[in-house]
CSV table of C-alpha atoms in Angstrom, one decimal:
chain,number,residue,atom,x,y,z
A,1,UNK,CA,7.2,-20.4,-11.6
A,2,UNK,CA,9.0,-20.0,-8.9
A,3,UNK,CA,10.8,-16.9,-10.1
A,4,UNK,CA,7.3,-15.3,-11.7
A,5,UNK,CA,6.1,-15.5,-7.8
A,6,UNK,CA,9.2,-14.2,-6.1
A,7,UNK,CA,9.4,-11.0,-8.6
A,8,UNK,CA,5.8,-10.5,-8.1
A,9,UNK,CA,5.7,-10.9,-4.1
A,10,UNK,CA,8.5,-8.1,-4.4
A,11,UNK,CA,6.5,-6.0,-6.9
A,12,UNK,CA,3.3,-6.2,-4.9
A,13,UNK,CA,4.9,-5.7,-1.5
A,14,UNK,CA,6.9,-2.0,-3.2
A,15,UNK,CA,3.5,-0.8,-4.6
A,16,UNK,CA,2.3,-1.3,-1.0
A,17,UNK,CA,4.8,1.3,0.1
A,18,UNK,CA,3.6,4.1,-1.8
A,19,UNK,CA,-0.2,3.7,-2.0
A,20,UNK,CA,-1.4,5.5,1.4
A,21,UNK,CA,-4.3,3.3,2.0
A,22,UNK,CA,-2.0,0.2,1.9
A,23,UNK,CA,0.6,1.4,4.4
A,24,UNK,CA,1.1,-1.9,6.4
A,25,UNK,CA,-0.7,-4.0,4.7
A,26,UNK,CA,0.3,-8.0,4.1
A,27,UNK,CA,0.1,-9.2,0.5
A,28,UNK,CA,-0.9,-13.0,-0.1
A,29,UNK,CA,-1.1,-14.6,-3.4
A,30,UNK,CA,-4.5,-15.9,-4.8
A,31,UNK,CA,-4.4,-16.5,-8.1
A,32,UNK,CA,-1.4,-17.2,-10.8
A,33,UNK,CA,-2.4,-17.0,-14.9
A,34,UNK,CA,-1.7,-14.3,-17.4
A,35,UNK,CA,-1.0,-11.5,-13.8
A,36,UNK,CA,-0.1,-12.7,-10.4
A,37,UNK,CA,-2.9,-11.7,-8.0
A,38,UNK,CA,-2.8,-10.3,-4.8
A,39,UNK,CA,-5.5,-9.7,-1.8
A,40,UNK,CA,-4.0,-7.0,-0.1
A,41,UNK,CA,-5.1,-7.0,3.9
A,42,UNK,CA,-4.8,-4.3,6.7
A,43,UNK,CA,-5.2,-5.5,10.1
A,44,UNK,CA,-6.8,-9.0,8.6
A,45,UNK,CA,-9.5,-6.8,6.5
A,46,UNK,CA,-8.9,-7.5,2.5
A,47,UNK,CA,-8.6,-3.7,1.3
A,48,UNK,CA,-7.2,-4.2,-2.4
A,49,UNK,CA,-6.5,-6.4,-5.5
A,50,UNK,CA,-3.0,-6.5,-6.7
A,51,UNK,CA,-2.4,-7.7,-10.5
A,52,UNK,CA,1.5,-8.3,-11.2
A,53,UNK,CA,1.1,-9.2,-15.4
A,54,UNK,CA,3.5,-11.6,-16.4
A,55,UNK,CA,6.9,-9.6,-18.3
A,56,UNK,CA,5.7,-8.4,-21.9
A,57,UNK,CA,1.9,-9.0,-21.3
A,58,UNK,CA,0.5,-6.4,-21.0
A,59,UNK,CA,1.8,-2.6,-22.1
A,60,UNK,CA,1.5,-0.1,-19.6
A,61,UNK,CA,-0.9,1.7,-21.9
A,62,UNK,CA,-2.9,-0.8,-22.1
A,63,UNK,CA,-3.1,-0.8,-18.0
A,64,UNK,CA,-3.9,2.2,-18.1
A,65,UNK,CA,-6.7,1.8,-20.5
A,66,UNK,CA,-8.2,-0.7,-18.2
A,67,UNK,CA,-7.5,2.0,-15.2
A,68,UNK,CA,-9.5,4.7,-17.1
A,69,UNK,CA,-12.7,2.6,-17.9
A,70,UNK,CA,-12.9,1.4,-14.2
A,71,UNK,CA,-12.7,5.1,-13.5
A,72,UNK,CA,-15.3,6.3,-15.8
A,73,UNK,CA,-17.7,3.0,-14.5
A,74,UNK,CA,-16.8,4.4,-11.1
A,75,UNK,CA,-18.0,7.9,-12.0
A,76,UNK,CA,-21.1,6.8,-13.7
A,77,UNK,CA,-22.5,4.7,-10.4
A,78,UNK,CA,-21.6,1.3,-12.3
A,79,UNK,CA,-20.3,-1.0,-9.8
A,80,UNK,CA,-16.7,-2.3,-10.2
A,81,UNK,CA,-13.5,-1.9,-8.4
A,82,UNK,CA,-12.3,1.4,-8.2
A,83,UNK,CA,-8.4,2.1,-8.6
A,84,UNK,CA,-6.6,3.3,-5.6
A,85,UNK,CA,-4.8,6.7,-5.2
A,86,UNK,CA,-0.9,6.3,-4.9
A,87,UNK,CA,1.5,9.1,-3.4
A,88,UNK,CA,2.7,9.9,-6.8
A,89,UNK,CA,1.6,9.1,-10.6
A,90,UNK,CA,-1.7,7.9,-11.6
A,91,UNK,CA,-4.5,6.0,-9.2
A,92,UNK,CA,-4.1,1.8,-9.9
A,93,UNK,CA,-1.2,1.9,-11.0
A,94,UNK,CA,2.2,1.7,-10.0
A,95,UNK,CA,5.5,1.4,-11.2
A,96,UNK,CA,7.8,-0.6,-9.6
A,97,UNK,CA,11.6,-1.6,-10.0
A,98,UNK,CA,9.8,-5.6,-10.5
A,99,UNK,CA,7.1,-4.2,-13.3
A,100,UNK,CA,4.1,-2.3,-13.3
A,101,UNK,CA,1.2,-3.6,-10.3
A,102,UNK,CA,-2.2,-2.8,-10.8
A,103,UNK,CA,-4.0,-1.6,-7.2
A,104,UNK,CA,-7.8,-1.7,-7.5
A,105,UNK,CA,-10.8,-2.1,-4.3
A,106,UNK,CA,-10.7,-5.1,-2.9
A,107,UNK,CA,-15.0,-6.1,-3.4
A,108,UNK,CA,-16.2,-8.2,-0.3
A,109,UNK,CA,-18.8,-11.2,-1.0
A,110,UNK,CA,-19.6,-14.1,-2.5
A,111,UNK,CA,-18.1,-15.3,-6.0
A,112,UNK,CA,-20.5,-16.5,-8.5
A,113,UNK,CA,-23.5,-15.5,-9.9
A,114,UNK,CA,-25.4,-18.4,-8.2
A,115,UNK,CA,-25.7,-22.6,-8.8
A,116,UNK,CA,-24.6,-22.8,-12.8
A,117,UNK,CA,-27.0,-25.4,-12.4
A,118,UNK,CA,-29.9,-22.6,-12.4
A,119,UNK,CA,-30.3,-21.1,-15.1
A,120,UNK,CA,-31.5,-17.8,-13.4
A,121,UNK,CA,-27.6,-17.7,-12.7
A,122,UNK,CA,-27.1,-16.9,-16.2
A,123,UNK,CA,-30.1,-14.7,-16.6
A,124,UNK,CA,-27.9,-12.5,-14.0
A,125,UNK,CA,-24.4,-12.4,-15.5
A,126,UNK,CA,-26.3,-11.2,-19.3
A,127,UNK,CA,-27.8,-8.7,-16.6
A,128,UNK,CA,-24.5,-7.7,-15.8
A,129,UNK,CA,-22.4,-8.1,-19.1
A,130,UNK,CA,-25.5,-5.5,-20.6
A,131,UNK,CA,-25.1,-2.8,-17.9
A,132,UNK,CA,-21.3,-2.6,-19.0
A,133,UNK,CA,-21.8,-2.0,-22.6
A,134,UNK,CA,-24.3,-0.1,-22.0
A,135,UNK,CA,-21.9,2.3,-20.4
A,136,UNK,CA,-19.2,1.6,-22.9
A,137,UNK,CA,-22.0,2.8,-25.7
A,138,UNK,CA,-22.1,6.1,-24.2
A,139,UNK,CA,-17.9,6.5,-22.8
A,140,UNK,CA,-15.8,8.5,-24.7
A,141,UNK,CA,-12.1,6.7,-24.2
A,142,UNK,CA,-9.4,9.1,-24.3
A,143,UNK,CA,-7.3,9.4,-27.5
A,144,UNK,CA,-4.3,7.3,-25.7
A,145,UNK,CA,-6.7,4.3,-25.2
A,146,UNK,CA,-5.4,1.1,-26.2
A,147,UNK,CA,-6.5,-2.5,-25.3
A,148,UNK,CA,-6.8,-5.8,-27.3
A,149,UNK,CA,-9.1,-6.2,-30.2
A,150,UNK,CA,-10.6,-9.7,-29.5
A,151,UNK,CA,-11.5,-10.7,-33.3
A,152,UNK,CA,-11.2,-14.3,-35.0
A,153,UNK,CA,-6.9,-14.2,-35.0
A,154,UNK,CA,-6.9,-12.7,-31.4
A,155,UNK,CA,-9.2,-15.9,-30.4
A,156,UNK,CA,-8.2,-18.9,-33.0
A,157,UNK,CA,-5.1,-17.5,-35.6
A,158,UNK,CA,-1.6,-18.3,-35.8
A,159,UNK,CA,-0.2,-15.3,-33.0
A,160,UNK,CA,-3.5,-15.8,-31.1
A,161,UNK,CA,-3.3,-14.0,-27.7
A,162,UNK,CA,-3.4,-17.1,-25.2
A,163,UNK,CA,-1.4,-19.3,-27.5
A,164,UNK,CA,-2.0,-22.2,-30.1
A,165,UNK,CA,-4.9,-24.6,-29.6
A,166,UNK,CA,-2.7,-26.9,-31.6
A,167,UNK,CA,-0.4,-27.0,-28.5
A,168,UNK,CA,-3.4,-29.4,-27.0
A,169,UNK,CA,-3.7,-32.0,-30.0
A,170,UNK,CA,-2.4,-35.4,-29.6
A,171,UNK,CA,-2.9,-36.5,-33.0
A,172,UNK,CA,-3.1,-35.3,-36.4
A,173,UNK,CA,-7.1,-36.3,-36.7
A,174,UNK,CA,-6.9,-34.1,-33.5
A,175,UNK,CA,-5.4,-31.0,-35.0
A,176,UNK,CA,-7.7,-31.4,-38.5
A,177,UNK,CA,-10.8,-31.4,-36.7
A,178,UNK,CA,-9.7,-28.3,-34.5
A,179,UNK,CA,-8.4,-26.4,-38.0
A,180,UNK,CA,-11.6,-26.9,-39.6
A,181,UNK,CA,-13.4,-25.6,-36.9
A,182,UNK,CA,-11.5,-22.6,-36.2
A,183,UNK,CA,-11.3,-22.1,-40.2
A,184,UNK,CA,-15.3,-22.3,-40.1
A,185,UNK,CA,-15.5,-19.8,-36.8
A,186,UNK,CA,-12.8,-17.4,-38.5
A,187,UNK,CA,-15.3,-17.2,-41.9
A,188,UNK,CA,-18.4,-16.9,-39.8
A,189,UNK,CA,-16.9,-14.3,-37.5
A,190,UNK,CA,-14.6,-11.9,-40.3
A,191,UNK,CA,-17.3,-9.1,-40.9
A,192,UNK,CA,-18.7,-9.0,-37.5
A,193,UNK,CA,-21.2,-6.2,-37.7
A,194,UNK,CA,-19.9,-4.3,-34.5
A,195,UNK,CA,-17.2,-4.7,-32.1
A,196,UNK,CA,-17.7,-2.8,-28.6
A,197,UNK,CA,-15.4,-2.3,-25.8
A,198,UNK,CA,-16.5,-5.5,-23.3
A,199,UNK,CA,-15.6,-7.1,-20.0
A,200,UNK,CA,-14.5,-10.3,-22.3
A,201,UNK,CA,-14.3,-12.7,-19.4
A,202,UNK,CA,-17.6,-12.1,-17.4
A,203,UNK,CA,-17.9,-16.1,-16.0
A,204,UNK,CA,-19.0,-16.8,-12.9
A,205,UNK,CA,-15.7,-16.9,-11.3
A,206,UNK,CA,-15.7,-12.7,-12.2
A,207,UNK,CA,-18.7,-11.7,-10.3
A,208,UNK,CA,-18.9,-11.4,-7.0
A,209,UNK,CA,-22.3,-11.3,-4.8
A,210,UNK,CA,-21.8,-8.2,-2.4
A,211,UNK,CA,-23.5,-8.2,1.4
A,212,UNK,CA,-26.8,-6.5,-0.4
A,213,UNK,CA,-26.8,-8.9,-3.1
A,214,UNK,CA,-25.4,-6.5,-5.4
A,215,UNK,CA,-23.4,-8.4,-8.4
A,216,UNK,CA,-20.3,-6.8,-9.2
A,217,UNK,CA,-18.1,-7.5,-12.1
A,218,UNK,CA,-14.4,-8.0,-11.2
A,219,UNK,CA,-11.0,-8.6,-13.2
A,220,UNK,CA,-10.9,-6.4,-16.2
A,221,UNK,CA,-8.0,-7.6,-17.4
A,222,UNK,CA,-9.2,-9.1,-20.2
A,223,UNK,CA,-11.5,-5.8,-21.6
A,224,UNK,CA,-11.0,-5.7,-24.7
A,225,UNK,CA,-12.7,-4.8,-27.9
A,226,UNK,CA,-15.3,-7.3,-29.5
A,227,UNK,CA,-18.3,-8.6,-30.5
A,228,UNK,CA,-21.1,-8.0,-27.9
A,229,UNK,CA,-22.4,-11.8,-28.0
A,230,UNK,CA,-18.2,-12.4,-27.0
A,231,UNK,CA,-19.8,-11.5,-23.1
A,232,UNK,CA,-21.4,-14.7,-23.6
A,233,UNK,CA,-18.6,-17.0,-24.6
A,234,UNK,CA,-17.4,-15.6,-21.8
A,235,UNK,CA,-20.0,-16.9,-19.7
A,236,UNK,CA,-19.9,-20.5,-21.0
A,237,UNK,CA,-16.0,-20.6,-20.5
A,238,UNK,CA,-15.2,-24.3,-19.7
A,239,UNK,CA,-19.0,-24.9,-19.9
A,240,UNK,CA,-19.0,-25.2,-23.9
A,241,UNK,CA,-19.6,-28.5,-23.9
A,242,UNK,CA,-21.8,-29.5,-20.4
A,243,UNK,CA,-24.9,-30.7,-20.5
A,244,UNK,CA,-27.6,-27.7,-21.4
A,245,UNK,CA,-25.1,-25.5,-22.4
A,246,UNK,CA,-27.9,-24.1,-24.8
A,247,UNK,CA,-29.9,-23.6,-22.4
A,248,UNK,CA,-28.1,-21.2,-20.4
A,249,UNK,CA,-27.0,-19.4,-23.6
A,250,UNK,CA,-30.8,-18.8,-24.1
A,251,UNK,CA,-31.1,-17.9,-19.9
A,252,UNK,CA,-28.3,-15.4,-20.5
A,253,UNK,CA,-29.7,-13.4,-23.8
A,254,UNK,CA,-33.0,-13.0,-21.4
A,255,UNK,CA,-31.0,-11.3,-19.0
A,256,UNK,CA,-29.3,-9.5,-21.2
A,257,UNK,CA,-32.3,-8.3,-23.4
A,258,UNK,CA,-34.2,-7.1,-19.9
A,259,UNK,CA,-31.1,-4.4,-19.5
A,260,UNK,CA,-29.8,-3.9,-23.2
A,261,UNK,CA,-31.3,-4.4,-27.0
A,262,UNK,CA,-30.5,-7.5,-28.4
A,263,UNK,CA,-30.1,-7.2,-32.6
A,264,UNK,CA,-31.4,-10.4,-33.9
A,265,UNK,CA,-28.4,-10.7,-36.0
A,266,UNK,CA,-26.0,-11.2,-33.3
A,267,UNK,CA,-27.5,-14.4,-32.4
A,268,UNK,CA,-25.8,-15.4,-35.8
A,269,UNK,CA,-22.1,-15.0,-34.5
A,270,UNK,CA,-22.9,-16.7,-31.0
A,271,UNK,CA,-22.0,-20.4,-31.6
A,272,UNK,CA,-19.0,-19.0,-33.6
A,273,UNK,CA,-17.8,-17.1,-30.5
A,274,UNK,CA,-18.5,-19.9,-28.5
A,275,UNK,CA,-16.3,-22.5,-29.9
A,276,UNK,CA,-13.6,-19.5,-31.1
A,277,UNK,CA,-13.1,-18.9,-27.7
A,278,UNK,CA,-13.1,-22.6,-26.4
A,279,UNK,CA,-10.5,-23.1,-29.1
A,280,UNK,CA,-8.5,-19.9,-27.5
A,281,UNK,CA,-8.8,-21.4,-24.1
A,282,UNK,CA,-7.4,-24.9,-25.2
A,283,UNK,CA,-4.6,-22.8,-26.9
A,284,UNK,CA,-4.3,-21.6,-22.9
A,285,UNK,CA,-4.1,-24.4,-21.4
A,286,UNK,CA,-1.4,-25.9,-23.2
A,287,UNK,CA,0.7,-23.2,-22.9
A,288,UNK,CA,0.1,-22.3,-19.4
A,289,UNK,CA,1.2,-25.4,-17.8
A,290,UNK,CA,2.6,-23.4,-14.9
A,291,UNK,CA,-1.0,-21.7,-13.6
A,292,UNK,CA,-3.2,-23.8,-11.6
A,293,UNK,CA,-6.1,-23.6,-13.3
A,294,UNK,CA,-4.8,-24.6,-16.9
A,295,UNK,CA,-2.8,-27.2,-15.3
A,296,UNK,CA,-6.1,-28.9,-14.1
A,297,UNK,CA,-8.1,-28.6,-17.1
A,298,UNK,CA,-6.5,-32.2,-18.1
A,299,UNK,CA,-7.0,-34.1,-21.4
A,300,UNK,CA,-10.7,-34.6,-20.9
A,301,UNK,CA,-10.7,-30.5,-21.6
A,302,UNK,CA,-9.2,-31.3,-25.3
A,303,UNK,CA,-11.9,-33.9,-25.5
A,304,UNK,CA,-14.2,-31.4,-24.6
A,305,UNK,CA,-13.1,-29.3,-27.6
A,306,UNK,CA,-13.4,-31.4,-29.8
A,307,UNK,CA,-17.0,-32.7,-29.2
A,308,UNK,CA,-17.7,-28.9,-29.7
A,309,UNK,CA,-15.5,-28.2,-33.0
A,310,UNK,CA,-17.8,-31.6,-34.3
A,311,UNK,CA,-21.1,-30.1,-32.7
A,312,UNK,CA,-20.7,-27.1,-34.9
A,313,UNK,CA,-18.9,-28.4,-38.4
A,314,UNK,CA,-21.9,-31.3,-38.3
A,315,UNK,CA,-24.3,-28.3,-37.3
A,316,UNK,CA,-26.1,-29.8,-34.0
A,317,UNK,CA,-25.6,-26.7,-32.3
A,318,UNK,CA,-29.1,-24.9,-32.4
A,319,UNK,CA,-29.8,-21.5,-33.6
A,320,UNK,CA,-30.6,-19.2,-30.8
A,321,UNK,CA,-33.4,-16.7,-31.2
A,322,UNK,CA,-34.9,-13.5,-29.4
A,323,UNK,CA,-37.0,-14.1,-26.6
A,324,UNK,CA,-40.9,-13.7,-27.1
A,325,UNK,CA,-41.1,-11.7,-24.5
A,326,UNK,CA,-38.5,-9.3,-25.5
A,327,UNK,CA,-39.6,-9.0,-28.7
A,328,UNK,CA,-43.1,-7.9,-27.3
A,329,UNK,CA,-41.5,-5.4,-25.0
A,330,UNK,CA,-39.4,-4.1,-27.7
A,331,UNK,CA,-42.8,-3.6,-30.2
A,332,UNK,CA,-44.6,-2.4,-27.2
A,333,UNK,CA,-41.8,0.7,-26.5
């Protein structure tokens, strides 16, 4: 851990030197996962975000994939951080001796989307998660565009991309109960009918509330292509198995369906991405032991999982269904 901080600091602190905008600025660590993250300040004033990814993450491809949508978002009026010019190569991203740092705007405000009690809170984030695919339906990536495809072995298979839920079981009943769900998610999610280049990770803890109330989405690192319900699994990250869990599900698809068309059909694959992606985060938190968050996830987080592996193989989890009112709108138009 240590080490992963000290190579970062020095990685963070070299891009500083050669992005104009940054010349004197202090770096200070705010976040340790998957990157390192920095707030970098001038005179006290937070100006950017630094990312450091962990060696052998991510390809500098795909960082610059990431780099080019926030660019074309940028372009098209869509809020989101912007990458920063440098004195030579491309804007957001630099190469030091240490490994590649990502330098993006730094976006003042609030995080959250609201109380995750409300379920008007959700209604916002599918508000959000719509006007990015929305933009991603109409970009053009270049040729050279690479980043993950988030499909049923990205989330739940044997080389899954945040590690083995298995890690997390304590018991062979355990590890069953989390194969059969992940073998039931993996059958239910292997013809998805259309996978779409997505924020991925578009909680509450990736939006940030700007000084006009504007919501902007932040920490693309996990864009990726899949299923456009996946924005939504995103949004119930570590919620999967609170109380009224459906019930922002169904707060989120009306937020959603007031910027974007909802096809009835997705609805079908939203349970399955639910519980796909809780699986992927269990597989996260036992193997990222080191990062503060994962670290404080604790057992009751596997029992958590498995109350929602059960809630779907014994089929309690209700089917969600378009909004009347956005089914009038759509017949209406």
């Amino acid at each position: 851990m240590a080490d992963l901080l000290e190579r970062a600091v020095q990685a963070a602190e070299a891009a500083c030197r050669v992005v104009p905008l940054l010349d004197g600025a202090t770096v200070t660590p705010v976040a340790v996962s998957e990157n390192v993250v920095f707030q970098a300040s001038c005179d006290g004033v937070p100006v950017a975000a630094l990312r450091v990814p962990r060696p052998g993450y991510r390809t500098v491809t795909e960082l610059a994939s990431e780099l080019a949508w926030l660019a074309a978002l940028d372009a098209a009026g869509v809020a989101a951080p912007r990458p920063i010019a440098q004195l030579h190569g491309p804007p957001g991203l630099v190469d030091t001796r240490d490994g590649p740092v990502v330098v993006v705007s730094w976006t003042a405000g609030e995080v959250g989307a609201g109380d995750s009690d409300d379920p008007a809170s959700f209604e916002r984030l599918g508000e959000v998660a719509a006007q990015l695919q929305n933009h991603a339906r109409r970009w053009r990536p270049p040729p050279w565009f690479r980043r993950w495809r988030w499909d049923a072995g990205a989330l739940v298979g044997p080389h899954a991309h945040w590690g083995s839920y298995q890690l997390a079981c304590a018991s062979s009943s355990e590890r069953r109960l989390m194969d059969r769900a992940a073998e039931r998610v993996a059958s239910m999610l292997d013809a998805v009918d259309e996978m779409l280049l997505i924020h991925s990770d578009l909680r509450a803890a990736n939006v940030v509330r700007t000084q006009s109330s504007a919501l902007v989405p932040i920490d693309f690192d996990d864009a990726g292509f899949a299923h456009p319900m996946a924005d939504l699994a995103g949004a119930l990250s570590f919620l999967e198995d609170a109380p009224h869990c459906e019930e922002r599900a169904a707060a989120w698809i009306r937020g959603y369906g007031r910027r974007a068309r909802i096809e009835e059909r997705w609805l079908a694959r939203v349970w399955p991405l639910v519980v796909a992606r809780r699986l992927a985060l269990t597989g996260w938190s036992a193997s990222r032991v080191d990062s503060e968050v994962a670290g404080a996830l604790g057992r009751s987080f596997v029992e958590g999982t498995l109350a929602v592996c059960d809630a779907l193989l014994a089929g309690r989890l209700k089917p969600l269904d378009v909004p009347a009112s956005l089914e009038s709108s759509e017949s209406a138009s």
